[in-house]
PDB file of C-alpha atoms and ligand atoms in Angstrom:
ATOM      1  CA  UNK A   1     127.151  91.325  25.656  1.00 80.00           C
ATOM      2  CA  UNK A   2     131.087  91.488  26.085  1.00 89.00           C
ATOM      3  CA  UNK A   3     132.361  90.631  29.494  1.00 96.00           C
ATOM      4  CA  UNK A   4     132.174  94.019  31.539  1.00 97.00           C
ATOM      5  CA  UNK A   5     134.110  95.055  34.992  1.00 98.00           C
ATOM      6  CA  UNK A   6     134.059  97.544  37.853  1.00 98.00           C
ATOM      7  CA  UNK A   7     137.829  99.924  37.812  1.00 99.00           C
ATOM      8  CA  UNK A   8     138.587 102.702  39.641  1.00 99.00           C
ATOM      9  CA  UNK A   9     140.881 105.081  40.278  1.00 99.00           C
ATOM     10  CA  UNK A  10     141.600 105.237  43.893  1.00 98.00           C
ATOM     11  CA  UNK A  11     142.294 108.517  45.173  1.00 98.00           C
ATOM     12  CA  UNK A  12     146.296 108.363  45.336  1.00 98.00           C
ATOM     13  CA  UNK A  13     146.408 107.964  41.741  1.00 98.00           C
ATOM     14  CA  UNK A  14     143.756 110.746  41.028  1.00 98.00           C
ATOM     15  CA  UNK A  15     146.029 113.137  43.691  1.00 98.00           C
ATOM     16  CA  UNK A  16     148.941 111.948  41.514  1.00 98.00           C
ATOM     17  CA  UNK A  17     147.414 112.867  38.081  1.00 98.00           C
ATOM     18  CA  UNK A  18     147.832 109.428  37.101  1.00 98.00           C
ATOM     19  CA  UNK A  19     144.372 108.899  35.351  1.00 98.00           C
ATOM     20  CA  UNK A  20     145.096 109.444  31.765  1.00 98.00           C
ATOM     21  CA  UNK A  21     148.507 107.080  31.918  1.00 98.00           C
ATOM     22  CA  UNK A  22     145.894 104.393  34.068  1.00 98.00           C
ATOM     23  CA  UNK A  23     143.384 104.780  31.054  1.00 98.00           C
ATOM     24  CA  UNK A  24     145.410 104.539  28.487  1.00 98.00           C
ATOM     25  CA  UNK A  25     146.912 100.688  29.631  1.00 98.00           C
ATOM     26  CA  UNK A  26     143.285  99.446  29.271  1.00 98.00           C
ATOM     27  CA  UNK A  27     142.443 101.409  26.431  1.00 97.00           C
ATOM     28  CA  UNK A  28     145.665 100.177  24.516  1.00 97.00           C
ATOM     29  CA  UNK A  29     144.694  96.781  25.348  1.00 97.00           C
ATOM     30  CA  UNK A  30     141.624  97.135  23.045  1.00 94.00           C
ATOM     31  CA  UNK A  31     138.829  97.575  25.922  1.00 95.00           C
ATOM     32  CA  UNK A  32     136.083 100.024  25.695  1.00 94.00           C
ATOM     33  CA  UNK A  33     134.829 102.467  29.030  1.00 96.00           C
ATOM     34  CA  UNK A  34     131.560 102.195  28.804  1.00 97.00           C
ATOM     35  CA  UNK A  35     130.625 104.459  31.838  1.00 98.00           C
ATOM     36  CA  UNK A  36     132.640 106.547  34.083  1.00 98.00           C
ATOM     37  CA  UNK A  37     132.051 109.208  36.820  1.00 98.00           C
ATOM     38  CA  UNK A  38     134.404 111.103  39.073  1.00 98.00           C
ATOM     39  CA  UNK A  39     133.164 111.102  42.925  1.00 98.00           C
ATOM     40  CA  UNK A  40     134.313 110.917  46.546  1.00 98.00           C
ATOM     41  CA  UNK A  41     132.842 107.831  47.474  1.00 98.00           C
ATOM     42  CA  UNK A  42     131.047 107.866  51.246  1.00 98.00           C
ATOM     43  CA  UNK A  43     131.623 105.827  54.099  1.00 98.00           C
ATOM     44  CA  UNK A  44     128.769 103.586  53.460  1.00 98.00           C
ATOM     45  CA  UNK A  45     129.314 103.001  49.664  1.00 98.00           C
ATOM     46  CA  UNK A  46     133.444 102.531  50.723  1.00 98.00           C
ATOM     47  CA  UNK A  47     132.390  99.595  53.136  1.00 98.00           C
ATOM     48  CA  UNK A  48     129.364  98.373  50.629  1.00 98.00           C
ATOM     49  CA  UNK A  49     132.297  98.112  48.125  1.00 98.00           C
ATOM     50  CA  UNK A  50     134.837  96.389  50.218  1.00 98.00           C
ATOM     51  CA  UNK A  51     132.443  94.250  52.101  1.00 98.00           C
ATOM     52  CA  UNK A  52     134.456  90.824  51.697  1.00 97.00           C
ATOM     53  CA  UNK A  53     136.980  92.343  53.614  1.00 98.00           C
ATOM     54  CA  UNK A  54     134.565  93.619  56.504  1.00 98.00           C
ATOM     55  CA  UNK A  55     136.228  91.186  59.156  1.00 98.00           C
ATOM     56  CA  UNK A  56     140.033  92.136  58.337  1.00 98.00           C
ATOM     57  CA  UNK A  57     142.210  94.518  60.657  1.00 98.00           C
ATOM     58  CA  UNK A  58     143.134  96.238  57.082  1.00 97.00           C
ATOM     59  CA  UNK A  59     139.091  96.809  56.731  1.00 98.00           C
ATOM     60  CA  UNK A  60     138.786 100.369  58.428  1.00 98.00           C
ATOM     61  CA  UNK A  61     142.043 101.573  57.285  1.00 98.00           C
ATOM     62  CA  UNK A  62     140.984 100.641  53.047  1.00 98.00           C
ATOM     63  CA  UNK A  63     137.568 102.430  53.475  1.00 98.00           C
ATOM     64  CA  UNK A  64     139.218 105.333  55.062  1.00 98.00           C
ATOM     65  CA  UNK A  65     141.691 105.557  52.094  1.00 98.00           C
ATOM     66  CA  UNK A  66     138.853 104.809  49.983  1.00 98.00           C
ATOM     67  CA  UNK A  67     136.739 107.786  50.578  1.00 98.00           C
ATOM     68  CA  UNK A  68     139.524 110.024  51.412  1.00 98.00           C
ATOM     69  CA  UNK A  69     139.254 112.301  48.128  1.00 98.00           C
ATOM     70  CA  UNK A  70     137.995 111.660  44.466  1.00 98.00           C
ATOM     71  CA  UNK A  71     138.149 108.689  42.570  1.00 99.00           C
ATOM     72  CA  UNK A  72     137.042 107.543  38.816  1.00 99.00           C
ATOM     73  CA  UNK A  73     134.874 104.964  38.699  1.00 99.00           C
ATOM     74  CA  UNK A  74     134.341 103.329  35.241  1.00 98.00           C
ATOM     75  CA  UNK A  75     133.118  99.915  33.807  1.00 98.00           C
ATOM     76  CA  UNK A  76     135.169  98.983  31.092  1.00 98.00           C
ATOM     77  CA  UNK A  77     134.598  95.556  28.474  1.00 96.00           C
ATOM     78  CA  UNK A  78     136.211  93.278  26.348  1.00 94.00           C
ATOM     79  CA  UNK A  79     137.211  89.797  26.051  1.00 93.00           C
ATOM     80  CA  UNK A  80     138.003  88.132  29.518  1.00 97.00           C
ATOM     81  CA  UNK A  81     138.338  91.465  30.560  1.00 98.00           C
ATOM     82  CA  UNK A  82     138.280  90.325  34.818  1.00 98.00           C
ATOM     83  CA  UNK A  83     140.785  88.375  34.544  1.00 98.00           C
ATOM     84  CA  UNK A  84     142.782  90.370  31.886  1.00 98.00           C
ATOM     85  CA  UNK A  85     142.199  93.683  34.138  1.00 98.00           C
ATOM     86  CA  UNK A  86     143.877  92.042  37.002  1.00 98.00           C
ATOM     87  CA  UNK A  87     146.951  91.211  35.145  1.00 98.00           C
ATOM     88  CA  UNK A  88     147.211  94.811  33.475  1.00 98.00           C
ATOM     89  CA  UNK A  89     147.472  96.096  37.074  1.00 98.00           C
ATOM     90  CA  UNK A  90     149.245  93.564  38.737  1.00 98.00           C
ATOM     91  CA  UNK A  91     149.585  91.798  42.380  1.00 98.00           C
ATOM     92  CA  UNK A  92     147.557  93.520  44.965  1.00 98.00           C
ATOM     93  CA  UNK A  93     150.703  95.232  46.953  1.00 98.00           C
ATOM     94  CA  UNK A  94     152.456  97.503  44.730  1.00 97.00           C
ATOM     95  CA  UNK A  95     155.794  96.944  46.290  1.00 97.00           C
ATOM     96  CA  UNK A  96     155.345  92.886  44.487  1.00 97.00           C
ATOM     97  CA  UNK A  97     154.259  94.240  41.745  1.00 98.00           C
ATOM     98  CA  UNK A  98     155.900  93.277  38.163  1.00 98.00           C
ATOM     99  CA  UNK A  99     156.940  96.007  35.744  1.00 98.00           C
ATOM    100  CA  UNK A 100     154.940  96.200  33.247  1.00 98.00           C
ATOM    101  CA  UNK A 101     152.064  96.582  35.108  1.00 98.00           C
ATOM    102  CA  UNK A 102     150.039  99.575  36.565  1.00 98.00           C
ATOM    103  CA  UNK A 103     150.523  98.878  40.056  1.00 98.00           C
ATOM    104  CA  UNK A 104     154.347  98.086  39.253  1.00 98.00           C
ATOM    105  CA  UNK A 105     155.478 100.821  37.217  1.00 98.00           C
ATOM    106  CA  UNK A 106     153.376 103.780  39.205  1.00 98.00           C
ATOM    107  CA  UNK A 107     153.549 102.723  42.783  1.00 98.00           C
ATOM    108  CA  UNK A 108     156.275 101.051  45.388  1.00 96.00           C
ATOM    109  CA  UNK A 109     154.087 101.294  48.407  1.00 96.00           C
ATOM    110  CA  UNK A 110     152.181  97.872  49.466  1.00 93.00           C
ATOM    111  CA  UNK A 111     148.594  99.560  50.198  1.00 89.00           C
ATOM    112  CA  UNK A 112     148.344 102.155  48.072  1.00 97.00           C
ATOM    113  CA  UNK A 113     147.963 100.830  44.682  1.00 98.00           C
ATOM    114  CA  UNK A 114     146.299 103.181  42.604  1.00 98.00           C
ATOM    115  CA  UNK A 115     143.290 100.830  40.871  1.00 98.00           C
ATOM    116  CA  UNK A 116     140.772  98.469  42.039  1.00 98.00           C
ATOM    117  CA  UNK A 117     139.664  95.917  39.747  1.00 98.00           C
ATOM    118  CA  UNK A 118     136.782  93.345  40.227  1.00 98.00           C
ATOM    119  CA  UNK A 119     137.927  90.203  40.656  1.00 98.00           C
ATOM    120  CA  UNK A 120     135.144  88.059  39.120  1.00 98.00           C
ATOM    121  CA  UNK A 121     131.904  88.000  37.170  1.00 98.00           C
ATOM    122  CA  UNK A 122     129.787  87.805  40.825  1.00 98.00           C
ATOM    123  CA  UNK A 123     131.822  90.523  42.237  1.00 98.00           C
ATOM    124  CA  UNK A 124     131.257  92.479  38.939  1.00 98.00           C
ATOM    125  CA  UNK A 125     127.803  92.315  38.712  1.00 98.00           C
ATOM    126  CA  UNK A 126     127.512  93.784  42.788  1.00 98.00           C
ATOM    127  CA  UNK A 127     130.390  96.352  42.263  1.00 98.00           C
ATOM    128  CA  UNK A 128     129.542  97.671  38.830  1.00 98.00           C
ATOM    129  CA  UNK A 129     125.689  98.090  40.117  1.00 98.00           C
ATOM    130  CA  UNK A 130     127.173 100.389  43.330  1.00 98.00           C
ATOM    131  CA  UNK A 131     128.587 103.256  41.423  1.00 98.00           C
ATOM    132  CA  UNK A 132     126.395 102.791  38.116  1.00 98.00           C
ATOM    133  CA  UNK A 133     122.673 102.918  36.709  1.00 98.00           C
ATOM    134  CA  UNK A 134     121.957 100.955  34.163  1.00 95.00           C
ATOM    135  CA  UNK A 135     121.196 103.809  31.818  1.00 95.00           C
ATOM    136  CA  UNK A 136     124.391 105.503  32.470  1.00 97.00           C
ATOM    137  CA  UNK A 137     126.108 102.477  31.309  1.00 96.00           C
ATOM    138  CA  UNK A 138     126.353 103.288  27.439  1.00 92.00           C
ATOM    139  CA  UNK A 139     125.860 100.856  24.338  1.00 77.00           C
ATOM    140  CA  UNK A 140     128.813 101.026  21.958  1.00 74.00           C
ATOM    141  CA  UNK A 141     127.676  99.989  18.300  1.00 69.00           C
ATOM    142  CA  UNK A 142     130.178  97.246  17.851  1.00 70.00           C
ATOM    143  CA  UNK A 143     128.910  95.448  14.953  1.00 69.00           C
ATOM    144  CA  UNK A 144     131.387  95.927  12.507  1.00 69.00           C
ATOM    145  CA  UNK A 145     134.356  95.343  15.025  1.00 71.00           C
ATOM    146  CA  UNK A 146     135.462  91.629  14.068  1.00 73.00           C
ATOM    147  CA  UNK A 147     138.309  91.965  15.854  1.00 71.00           C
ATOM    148  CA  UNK A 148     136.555  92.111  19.041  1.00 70.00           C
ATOM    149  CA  UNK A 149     135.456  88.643  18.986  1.00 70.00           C
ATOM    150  CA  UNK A 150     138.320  86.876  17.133  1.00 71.00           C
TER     151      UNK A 150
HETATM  152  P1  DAT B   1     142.861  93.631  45.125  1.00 72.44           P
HETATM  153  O1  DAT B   1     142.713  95.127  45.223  1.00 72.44           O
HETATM  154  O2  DAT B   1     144.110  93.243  44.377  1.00 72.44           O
HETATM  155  O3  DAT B   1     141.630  92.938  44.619  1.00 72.44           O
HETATM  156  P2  DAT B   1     142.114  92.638  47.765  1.00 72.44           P
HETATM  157  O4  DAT B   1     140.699  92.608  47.275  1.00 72.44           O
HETATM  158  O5  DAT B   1     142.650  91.385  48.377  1.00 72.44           O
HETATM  159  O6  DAT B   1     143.122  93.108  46.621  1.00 72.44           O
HETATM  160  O7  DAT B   1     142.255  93.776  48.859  1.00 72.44           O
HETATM  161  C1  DAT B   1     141.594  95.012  48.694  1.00 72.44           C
HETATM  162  C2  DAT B   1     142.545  96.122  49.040  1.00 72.44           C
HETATM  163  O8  DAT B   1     142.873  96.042  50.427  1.00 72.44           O
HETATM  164  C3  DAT B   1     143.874  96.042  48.296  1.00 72.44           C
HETATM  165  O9  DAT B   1     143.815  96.776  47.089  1.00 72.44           O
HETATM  166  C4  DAT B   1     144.851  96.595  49.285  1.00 72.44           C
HETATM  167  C5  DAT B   1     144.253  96.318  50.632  1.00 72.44           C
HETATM  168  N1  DAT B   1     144.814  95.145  51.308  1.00 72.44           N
HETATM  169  C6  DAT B   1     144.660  93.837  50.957  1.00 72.44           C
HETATM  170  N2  DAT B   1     145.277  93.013  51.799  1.00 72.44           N
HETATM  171  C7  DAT B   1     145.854  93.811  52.746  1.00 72.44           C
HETATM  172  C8  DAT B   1     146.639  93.577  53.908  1.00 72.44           C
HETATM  173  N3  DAT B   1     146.957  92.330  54.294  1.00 72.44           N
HETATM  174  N4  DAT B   1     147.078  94.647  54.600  1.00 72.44           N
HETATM  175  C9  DAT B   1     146.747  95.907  54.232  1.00 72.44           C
HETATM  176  N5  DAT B   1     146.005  96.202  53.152  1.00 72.44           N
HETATM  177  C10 DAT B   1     145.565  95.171  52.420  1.00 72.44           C
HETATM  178 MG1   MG B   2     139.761  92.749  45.475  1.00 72.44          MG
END
């Protein structure tokens, strides 16, 4: 099975209609969505999500953002698609942010910056299993797609 990660859509880029131009950078990169669902996400799923982060003075502040108004949570796959992901949207505050990237081009802020991304297989595996069962997840008939695997 390809490499699969946790992205969402964090609610400043849903209240700034920037889904479809957030999509489209993964989708050009030759990923697949594989699941997605538009939610608000509760208080309790908000600090489930960002539970690494539970002892930081930024903690209660994030999961307020967080589940502030509707997100899009989707698990995308492809190739080395964690650590790939992470360099489509760029350094975690906005305002460092290269152009080029999601986070650079849409946002000059430091905290809000538009996408989440899992940042490793472990992480992954927890986050993607939060927002999705595994029957919602869908199974893409990529057998003829050699350029997946090249
Ligand atoms: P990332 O979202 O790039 O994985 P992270 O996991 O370190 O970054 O942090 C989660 C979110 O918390 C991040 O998207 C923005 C916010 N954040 C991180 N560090 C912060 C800080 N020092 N002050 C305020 N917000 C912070
Ligand atoms: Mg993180």
């Amino acid at each position: 099975m390809p490499e699969q990660t946790l992205i969402i859509i964090k609610p400043d880029a849903m209240q700034r209609s920037l889904a479809g131009k957030i999509i489209s950078r993964f989708e050009e990169k030759g990923f697949q969505i594989v699941a997605s669902k538009v939610m608000v996400v509760s208080d309790a799923l908000a600090a489930k999500h960002y539970a690494v982060h539970k002892d930081k003075d930024f903690f209660e502040g994030l999961c307020k953002n967080f589940s502030s108004s509707a997100i899009m949570a989707m698990v995308w796959q492809g190739n080395n698609i964690i650590e790939l992901s992470r360099k489509i949207m760029g350094a975690t505050f906005a305002q460092d942010a290269k152009p080029g990237t999601i986070r650079g081009d849409f946002s000059c802020t430091k905290g809000f910056n538009l996408v989440h991304g899992s940042d490793s297989l472990e992480s992954a595996k927890y986050e993607i299993a939060l927002y999705f069962d595994e029957n919602e997840i869908a199974d893409y008939d990529l057998s003829n797609a050699r350029w997946l695997n090249d």
